[in-house]
mmCIF file with all atom_site columns, C-alpha atoms in Angstrom:
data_model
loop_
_atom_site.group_PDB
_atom_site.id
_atom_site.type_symbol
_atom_site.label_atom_id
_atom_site.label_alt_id
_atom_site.label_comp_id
_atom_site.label_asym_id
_atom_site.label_entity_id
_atom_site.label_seq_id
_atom_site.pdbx_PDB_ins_code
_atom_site.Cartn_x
_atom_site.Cartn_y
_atom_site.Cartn_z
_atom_site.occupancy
_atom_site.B_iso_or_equiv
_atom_site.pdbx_formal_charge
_atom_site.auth_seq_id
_atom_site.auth_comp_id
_atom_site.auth_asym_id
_atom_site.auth_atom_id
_atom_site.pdbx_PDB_model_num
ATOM 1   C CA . UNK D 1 1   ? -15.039 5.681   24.900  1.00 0.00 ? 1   UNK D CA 1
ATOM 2   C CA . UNK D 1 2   ? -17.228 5.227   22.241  1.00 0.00 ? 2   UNK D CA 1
ATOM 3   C CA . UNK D 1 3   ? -15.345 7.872   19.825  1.00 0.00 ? 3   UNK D CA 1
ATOM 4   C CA . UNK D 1 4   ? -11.929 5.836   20.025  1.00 0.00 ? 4   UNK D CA 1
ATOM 5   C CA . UNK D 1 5   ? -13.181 3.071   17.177  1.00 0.00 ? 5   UNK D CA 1
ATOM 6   C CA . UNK D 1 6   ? -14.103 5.829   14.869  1.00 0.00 ? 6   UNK D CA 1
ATOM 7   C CA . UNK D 1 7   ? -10.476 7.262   15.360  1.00 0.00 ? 7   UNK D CA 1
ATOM 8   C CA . UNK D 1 8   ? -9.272  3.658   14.880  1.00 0.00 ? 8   UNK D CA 1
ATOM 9   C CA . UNK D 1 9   ? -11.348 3.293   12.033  1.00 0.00 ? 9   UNK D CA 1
ATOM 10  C CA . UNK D 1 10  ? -10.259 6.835   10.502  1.00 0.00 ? 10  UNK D CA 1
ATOM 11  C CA . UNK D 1 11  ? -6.831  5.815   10.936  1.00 0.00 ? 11  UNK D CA 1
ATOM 12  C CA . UNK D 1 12  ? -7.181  2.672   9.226   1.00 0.00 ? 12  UNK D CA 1
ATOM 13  C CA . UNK D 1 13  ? -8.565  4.123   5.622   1.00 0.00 ? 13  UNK D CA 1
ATOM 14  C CA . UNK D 1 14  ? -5.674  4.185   3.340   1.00 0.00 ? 14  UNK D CA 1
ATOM 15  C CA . UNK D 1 15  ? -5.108  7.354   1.395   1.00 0.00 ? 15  UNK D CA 1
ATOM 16  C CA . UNK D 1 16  ? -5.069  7.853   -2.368  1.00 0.00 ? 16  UNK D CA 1
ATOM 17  C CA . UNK D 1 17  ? -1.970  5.402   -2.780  1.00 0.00 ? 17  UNK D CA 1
ATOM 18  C CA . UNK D 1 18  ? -0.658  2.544   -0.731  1.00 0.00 ? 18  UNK D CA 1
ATOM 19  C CA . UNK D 1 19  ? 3.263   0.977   -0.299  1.00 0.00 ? 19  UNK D CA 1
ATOM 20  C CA . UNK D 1 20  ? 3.374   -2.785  0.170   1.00 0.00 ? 20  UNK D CA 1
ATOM 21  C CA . UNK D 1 21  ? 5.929   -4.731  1.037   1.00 0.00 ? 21  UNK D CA 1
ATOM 22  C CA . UNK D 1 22  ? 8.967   -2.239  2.713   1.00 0.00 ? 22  UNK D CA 1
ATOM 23  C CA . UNK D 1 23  ? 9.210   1.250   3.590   1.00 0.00 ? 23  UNK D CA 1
ATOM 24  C CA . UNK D 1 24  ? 12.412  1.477   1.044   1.00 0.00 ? 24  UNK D CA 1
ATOM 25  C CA . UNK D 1 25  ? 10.409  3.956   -1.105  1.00 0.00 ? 25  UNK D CA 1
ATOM 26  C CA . UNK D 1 26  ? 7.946   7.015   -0.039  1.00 0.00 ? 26  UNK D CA 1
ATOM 27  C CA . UNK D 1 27  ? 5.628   9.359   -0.837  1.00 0.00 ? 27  UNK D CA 1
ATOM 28  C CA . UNK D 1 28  ? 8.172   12.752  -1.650  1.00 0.00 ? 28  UNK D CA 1
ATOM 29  C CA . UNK D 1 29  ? 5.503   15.254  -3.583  1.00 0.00 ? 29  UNK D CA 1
ATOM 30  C CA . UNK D 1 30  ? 1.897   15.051  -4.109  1.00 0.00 ? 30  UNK D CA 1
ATOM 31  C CA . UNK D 1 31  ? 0.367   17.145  -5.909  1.00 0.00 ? 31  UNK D CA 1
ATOM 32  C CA . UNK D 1 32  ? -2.755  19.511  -5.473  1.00 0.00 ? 32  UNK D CA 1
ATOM 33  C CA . UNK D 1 33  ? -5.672  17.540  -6.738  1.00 0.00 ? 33  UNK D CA 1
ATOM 34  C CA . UNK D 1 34  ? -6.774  18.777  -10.617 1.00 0.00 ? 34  UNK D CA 1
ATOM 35  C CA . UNK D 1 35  ? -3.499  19.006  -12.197 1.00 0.00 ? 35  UNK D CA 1
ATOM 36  C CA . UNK D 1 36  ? -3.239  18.165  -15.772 1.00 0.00 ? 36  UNK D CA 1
ATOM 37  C CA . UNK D 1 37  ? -1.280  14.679  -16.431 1.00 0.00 ? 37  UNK D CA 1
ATOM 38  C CA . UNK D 1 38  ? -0.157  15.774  -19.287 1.00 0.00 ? 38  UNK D CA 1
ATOM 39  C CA . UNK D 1 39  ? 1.542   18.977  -18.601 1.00 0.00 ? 39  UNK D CA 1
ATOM 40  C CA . UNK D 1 40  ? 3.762   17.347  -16.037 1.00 0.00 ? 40  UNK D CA 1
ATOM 41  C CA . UNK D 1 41  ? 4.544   14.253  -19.204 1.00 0.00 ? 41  UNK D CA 1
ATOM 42  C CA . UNK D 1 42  ? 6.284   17.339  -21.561 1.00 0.00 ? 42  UNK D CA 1
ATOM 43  C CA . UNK D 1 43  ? 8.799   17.603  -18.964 1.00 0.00 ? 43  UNK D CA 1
ATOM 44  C CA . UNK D 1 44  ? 9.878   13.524  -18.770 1.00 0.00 ? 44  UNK D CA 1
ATOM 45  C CA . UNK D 1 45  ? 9.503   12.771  -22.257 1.00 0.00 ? 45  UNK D CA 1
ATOM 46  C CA . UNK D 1 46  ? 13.051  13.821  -23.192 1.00 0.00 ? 46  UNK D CA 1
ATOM 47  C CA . UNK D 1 47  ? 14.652  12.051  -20.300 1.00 0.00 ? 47  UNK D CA 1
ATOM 48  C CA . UNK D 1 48  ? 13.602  8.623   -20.450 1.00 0.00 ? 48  UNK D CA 1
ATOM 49  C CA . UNK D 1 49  ? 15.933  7.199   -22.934 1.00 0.00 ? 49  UNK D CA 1
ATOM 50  C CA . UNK D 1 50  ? 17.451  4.832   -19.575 1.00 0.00 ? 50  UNK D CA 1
ATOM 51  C CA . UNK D 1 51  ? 14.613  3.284   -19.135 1.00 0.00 ? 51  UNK D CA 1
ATOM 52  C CA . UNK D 1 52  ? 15.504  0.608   -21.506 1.00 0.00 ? 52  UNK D CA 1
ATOM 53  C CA . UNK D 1 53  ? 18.766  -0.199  -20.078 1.00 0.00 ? 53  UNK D CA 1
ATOM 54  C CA . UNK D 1 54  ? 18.599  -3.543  -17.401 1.00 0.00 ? 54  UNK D CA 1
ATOM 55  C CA . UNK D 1 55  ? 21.790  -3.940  -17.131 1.00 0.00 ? 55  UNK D CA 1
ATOM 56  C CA . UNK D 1 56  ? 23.134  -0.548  -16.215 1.00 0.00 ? 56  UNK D CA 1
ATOM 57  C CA . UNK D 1 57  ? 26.001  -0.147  -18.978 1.00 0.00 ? 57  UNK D CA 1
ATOM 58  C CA . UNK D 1 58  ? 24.267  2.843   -20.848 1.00 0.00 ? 58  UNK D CA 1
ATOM 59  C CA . UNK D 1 59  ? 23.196  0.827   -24.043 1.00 0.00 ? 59  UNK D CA 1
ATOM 60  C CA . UNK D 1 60  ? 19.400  0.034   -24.898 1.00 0.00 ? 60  UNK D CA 1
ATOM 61  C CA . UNK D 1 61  ? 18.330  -3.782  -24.710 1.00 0.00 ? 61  UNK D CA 1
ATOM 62  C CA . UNK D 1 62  ? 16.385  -5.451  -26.475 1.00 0.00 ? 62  UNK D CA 1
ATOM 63  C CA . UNK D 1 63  ? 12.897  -6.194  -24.911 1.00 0.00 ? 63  UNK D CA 1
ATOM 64  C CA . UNK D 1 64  ? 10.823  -9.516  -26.234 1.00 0.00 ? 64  UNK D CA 1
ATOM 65  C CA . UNK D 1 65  ? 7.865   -10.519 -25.055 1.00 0.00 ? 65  UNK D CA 1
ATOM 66  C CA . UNK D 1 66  ? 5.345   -13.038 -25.934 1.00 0.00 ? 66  UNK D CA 1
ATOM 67  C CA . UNK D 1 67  ? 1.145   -12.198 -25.437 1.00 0.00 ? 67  UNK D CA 1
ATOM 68  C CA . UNK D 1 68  ? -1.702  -14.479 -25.415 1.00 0.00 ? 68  UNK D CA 1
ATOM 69  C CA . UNK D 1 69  ? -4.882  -13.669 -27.946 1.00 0.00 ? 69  UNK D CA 1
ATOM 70  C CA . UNK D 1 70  ? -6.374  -11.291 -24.680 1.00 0.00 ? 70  UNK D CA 1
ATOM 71  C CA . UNK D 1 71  ? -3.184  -9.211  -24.962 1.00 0.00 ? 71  UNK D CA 1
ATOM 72  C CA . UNK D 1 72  ? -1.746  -11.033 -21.383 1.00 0.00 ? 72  UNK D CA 1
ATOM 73  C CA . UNK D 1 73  ? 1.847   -11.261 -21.342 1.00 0.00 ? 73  UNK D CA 1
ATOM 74  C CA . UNK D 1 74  ? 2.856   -14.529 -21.569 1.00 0.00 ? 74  UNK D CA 1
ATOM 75  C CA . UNK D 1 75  ? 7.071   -14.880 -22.079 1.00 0.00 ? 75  UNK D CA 1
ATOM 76  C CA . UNK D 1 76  ? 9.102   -12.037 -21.579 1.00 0.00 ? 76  UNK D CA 1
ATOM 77  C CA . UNK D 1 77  ? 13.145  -11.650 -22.957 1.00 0.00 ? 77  UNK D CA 1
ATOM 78  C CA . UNK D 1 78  ? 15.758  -9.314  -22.239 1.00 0.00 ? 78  UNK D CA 1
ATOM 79  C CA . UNK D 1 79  ? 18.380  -8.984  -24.509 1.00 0.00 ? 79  UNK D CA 1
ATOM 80  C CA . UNK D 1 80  ? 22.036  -7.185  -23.925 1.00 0.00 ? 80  UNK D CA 1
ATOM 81  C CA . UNK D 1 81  ? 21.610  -4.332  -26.725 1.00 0.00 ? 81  UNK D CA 1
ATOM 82  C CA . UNK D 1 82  ? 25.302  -4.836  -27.789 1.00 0.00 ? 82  UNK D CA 1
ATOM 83  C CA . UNK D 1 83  ? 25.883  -8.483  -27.383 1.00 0.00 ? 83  UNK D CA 1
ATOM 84  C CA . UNK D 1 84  ? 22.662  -9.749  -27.938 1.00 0.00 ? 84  UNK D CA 1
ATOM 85  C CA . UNK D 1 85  ? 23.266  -12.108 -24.762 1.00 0.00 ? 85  UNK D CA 1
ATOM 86  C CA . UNK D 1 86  ? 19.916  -13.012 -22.988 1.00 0.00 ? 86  UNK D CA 1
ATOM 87  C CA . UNK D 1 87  ? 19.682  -10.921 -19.006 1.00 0.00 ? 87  UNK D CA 1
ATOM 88  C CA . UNK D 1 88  ? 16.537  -11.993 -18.381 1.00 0.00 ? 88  UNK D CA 1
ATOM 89  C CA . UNK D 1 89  ? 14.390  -14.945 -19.643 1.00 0.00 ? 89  UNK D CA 1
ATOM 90  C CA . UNK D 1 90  ? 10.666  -15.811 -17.847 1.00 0.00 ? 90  UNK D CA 1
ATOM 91  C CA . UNK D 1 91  ? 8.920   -18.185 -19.203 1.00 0.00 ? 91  UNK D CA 1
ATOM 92  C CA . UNK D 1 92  ? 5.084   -18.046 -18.161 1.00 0.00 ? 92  UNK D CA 1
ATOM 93  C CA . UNK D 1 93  ? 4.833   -14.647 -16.476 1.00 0.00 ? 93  UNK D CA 1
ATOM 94  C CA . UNK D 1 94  ? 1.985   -14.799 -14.348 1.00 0.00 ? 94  UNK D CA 1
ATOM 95  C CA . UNK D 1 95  ? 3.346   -18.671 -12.785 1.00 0.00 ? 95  UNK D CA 1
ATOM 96  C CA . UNK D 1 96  ? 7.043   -17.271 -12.641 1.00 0.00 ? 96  UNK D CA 1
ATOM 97  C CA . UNK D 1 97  ? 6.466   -13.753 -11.087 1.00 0.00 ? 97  UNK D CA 1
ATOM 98  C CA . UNK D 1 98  ? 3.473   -14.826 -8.661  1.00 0.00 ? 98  UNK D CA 1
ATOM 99  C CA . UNK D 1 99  ? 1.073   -12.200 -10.089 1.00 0.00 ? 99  UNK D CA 1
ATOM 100 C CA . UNK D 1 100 ? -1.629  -12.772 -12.560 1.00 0.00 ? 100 UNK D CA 1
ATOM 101 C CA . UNK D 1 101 ? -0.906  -11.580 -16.077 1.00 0.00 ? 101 UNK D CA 1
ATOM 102 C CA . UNK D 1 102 ? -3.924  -9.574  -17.012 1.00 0.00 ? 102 UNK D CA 1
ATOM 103 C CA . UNK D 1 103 ? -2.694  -7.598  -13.269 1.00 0.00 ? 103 UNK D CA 1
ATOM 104 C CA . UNK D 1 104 ? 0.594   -7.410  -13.718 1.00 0.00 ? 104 UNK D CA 1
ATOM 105 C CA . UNK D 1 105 ? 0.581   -4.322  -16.424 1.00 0.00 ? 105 UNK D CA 1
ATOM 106 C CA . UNK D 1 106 ? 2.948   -3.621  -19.032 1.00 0.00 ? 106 UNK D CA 1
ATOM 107 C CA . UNK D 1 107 ? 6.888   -3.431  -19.078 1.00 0.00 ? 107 UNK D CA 1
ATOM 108 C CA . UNK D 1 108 ? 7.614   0.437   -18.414 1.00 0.00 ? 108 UNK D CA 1
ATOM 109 C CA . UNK D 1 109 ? 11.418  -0.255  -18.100 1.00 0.00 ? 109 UNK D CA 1
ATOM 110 C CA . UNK D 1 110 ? 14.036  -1.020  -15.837 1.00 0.00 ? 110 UNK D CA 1
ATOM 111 C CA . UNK D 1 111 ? 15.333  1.581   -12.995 1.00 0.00 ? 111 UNK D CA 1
ATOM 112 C CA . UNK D 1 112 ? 17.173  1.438   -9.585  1.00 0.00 ? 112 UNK D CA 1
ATOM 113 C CA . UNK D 1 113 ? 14.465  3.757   -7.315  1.00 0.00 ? 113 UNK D CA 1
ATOM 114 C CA . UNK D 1 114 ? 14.951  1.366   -4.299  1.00 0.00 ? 114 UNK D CA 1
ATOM 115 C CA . UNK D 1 115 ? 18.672  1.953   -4.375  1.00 0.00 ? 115 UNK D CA 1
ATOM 116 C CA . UNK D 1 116 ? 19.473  -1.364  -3.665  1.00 0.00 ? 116 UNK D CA 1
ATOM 117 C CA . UNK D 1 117 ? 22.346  -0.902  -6.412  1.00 0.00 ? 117 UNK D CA 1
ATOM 118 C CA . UNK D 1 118 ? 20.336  -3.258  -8.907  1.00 0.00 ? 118 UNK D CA 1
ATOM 119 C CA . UNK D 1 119 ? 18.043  -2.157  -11.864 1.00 0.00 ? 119 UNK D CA 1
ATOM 120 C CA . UNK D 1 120 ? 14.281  -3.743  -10.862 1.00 0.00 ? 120 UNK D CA 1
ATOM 121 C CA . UNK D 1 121 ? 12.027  -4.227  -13.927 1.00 0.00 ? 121 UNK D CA 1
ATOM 122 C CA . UNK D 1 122 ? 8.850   -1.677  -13.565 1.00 0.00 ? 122 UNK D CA 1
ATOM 123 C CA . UNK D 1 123 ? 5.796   -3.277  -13.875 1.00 0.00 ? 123 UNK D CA 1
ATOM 124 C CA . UNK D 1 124 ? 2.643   -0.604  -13.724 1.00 0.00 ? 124 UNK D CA 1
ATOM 125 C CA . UNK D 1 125 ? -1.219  -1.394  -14.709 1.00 0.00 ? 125 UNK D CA 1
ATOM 126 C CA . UNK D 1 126 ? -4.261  0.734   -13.406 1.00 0.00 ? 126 UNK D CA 1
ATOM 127 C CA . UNK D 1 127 ? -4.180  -0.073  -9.812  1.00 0.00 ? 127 UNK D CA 1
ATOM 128 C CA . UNK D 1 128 ? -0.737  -0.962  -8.972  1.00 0.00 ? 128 UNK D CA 1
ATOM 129 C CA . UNK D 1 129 ? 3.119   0.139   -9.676  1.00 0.00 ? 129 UNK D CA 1
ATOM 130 C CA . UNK D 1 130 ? 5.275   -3.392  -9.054  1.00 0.00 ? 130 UNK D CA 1
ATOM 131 C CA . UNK D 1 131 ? 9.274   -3.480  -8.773  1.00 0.00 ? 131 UNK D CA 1
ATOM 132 C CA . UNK D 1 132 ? 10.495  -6.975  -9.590  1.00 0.00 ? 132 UNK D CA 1
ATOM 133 C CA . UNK D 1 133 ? 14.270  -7.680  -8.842  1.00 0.00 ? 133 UNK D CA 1
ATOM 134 C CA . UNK D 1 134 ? 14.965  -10.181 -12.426 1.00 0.00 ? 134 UNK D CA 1
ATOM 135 C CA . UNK D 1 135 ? 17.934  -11.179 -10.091 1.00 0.00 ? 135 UNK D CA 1
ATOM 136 C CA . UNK D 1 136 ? 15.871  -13.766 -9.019  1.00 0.00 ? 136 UNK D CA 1
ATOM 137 C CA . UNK D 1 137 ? 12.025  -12.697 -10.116 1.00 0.00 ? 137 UNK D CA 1
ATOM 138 C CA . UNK D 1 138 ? 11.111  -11.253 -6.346  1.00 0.00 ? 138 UNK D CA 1
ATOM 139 C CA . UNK D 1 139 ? 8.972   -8.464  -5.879  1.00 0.00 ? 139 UNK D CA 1
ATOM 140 C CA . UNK D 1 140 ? 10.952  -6.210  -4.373  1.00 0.00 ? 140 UNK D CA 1
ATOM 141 C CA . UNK D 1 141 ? 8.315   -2.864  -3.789  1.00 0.00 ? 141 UNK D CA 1
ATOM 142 C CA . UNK D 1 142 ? 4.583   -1.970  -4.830  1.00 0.00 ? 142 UNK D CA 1
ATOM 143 C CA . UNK D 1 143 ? 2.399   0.475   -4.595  1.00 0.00 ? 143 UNK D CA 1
ATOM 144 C CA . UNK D 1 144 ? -1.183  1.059   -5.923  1.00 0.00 ? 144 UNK D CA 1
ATOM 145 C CA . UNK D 1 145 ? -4.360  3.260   -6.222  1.00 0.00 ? 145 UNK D CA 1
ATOM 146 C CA . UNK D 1 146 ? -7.227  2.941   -4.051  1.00 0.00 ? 146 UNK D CA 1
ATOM 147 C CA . UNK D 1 147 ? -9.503  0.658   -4.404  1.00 0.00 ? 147 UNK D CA 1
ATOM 148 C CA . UNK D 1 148 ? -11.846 2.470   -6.163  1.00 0.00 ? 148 UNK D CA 1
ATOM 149 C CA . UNK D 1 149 ? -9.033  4.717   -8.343  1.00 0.00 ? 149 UNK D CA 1
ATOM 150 C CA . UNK D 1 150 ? -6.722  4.041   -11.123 1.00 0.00 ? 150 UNK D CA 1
ATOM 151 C CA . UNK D 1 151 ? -3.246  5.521   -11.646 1.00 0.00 ? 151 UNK D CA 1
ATOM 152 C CA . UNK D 1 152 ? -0.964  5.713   -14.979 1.00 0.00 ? 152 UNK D CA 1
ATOM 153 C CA . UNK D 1 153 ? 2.753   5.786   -14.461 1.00 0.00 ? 153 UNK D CA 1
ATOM 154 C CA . UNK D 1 154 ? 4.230   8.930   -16.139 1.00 0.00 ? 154 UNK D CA 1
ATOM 155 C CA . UNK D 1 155 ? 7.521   8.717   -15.780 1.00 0.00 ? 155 UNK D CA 1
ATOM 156 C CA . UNK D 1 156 ? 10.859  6.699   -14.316 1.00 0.00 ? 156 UNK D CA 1
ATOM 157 C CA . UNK D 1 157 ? 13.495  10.059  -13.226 1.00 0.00 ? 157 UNK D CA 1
ATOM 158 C CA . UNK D 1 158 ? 16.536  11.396  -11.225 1.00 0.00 ? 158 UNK D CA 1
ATOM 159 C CA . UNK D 1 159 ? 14.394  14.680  -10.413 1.00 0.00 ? 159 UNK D CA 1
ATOM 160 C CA . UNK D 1 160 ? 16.303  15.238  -7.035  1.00 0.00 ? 160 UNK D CA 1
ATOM 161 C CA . UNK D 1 161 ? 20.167  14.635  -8.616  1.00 0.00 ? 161 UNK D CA 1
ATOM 162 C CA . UNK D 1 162 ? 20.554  11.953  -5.279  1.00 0.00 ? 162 UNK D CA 1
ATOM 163 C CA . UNK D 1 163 ? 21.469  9.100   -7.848  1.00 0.00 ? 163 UNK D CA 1
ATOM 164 C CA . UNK D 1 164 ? 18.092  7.408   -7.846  1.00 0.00 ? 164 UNK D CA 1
ATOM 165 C CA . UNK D 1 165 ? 15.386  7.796   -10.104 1.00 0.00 ? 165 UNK D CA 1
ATOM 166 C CA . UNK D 1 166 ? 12.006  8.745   -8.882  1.00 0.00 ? 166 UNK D CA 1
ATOM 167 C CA . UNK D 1 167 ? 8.391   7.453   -9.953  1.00 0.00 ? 167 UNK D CA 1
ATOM 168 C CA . UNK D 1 168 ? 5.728   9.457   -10.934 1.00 0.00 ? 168 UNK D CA 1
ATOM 169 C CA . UNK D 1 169 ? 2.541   8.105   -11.155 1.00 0.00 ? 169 UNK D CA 1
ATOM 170 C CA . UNK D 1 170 ? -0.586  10.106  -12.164 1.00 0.00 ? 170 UNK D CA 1
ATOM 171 C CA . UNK D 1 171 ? -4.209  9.320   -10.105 1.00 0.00 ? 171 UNK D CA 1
ATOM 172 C CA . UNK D 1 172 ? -6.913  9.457   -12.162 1.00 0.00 ? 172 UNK D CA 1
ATOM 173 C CA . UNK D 1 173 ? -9.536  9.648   -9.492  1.00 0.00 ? 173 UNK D CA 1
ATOM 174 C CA . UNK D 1 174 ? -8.225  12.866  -7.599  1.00 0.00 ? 174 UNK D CA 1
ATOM 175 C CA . UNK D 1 175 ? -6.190  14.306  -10.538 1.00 0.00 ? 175 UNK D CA 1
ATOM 176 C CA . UNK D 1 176 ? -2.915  14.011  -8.585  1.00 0.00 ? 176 UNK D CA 1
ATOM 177 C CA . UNK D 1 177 ? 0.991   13.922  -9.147  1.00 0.00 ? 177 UNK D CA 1
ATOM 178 C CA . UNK D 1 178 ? 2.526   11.967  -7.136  1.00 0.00 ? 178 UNK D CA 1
ATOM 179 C CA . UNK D 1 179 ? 6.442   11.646  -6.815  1.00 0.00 ? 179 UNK D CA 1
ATOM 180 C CA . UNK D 1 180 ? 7.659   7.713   -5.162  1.00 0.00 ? 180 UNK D CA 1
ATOM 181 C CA . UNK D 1 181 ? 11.011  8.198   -3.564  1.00 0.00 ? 181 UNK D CA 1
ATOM 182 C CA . UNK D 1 182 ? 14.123  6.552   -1.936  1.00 0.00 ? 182 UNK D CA 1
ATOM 183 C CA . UNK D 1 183 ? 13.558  6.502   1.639   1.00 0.00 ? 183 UNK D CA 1
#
């Protein structure tokens, strides 16, 4: 009896990262722990000319954005690449999106990993990876680090030829790949 809370409590401990919200995306690889980040960046580094695309029609757009004097983002603006019409407009980040600025992270680009058949705007910091839907500025999947570990996204890319990209986000603490996926 008095070894079922420590099973409970073994259960409980999350591992190196955590989903929040849905179960649309997964953990497909993770890596051994000591692999070099940057060994695994060579490979992406020619692919991720997408990334810049919201609007899914193959042309880079134009990305605007506004920072206080701490480097926060304040105002972010998306502009069509060809037309120069504005996509997405947010005024005051951190009030608009529900997540404090200096949190958020910075803009990595704009993907469809959900497969949800819309481009989400990828947010990632040092603790968390955030999908927000500029359809109507939901968030619409996270994921972060533990709580004492920090992660860099590497990459935003198609590396199973299903249609949807894949994110790989480096962990810091363990010296781990890992590879988000459609579910």
């Amino acid at each position: 009896m008095k070894k079922l809370p420590f099973f409970v409590l073994v259960a409980l401990l999350p591992g190196p990262a955590q989903a929040q919200l849905n179960d649309s995306l997964h953990v497909l690889f993770e890596s051994q722990p000591g692999v070099r980040r940057f060994v695994f960046e060579d490979i992406l580094v020619s692919s991720a000319t997408g990334r810049l695309d919201m609007n899914g029609d193959g042309g880079v757009d134009l990305l605007l954005q506004r920072d206080d004097d701490q480097g926060r983002l304040q105002d972010l603006r998306v502009l069509d690449g060809r037309t120069r019409a504005v996509l997405w407009d947010i005024r005051d980040v951190s009030q608009t999106l529900g997540v404090a600025s200096d949190g958020l992270g910075s803009l990595f680009g704009f993907a469809d990993p959900d497969g949800d058949g819309e481009r989400e705007a990828i947010f990632a910091g040092e603790q968390t990876v955030r999908l927000i839907n500029p359809g109507d500025n939901t968030l619409s999947f996270s994921f972060g680090a533990t709580q004492t570990g920090t992660m860099a996204l590497v990459g935003v890319i198609d590396l199973t030829g299903d249609g949807y990209e894949e994110i790989i986000v480096y962990l810091r603490d363990t010296k781990q790949i890992q590879v988000w996926s459609k579910g």
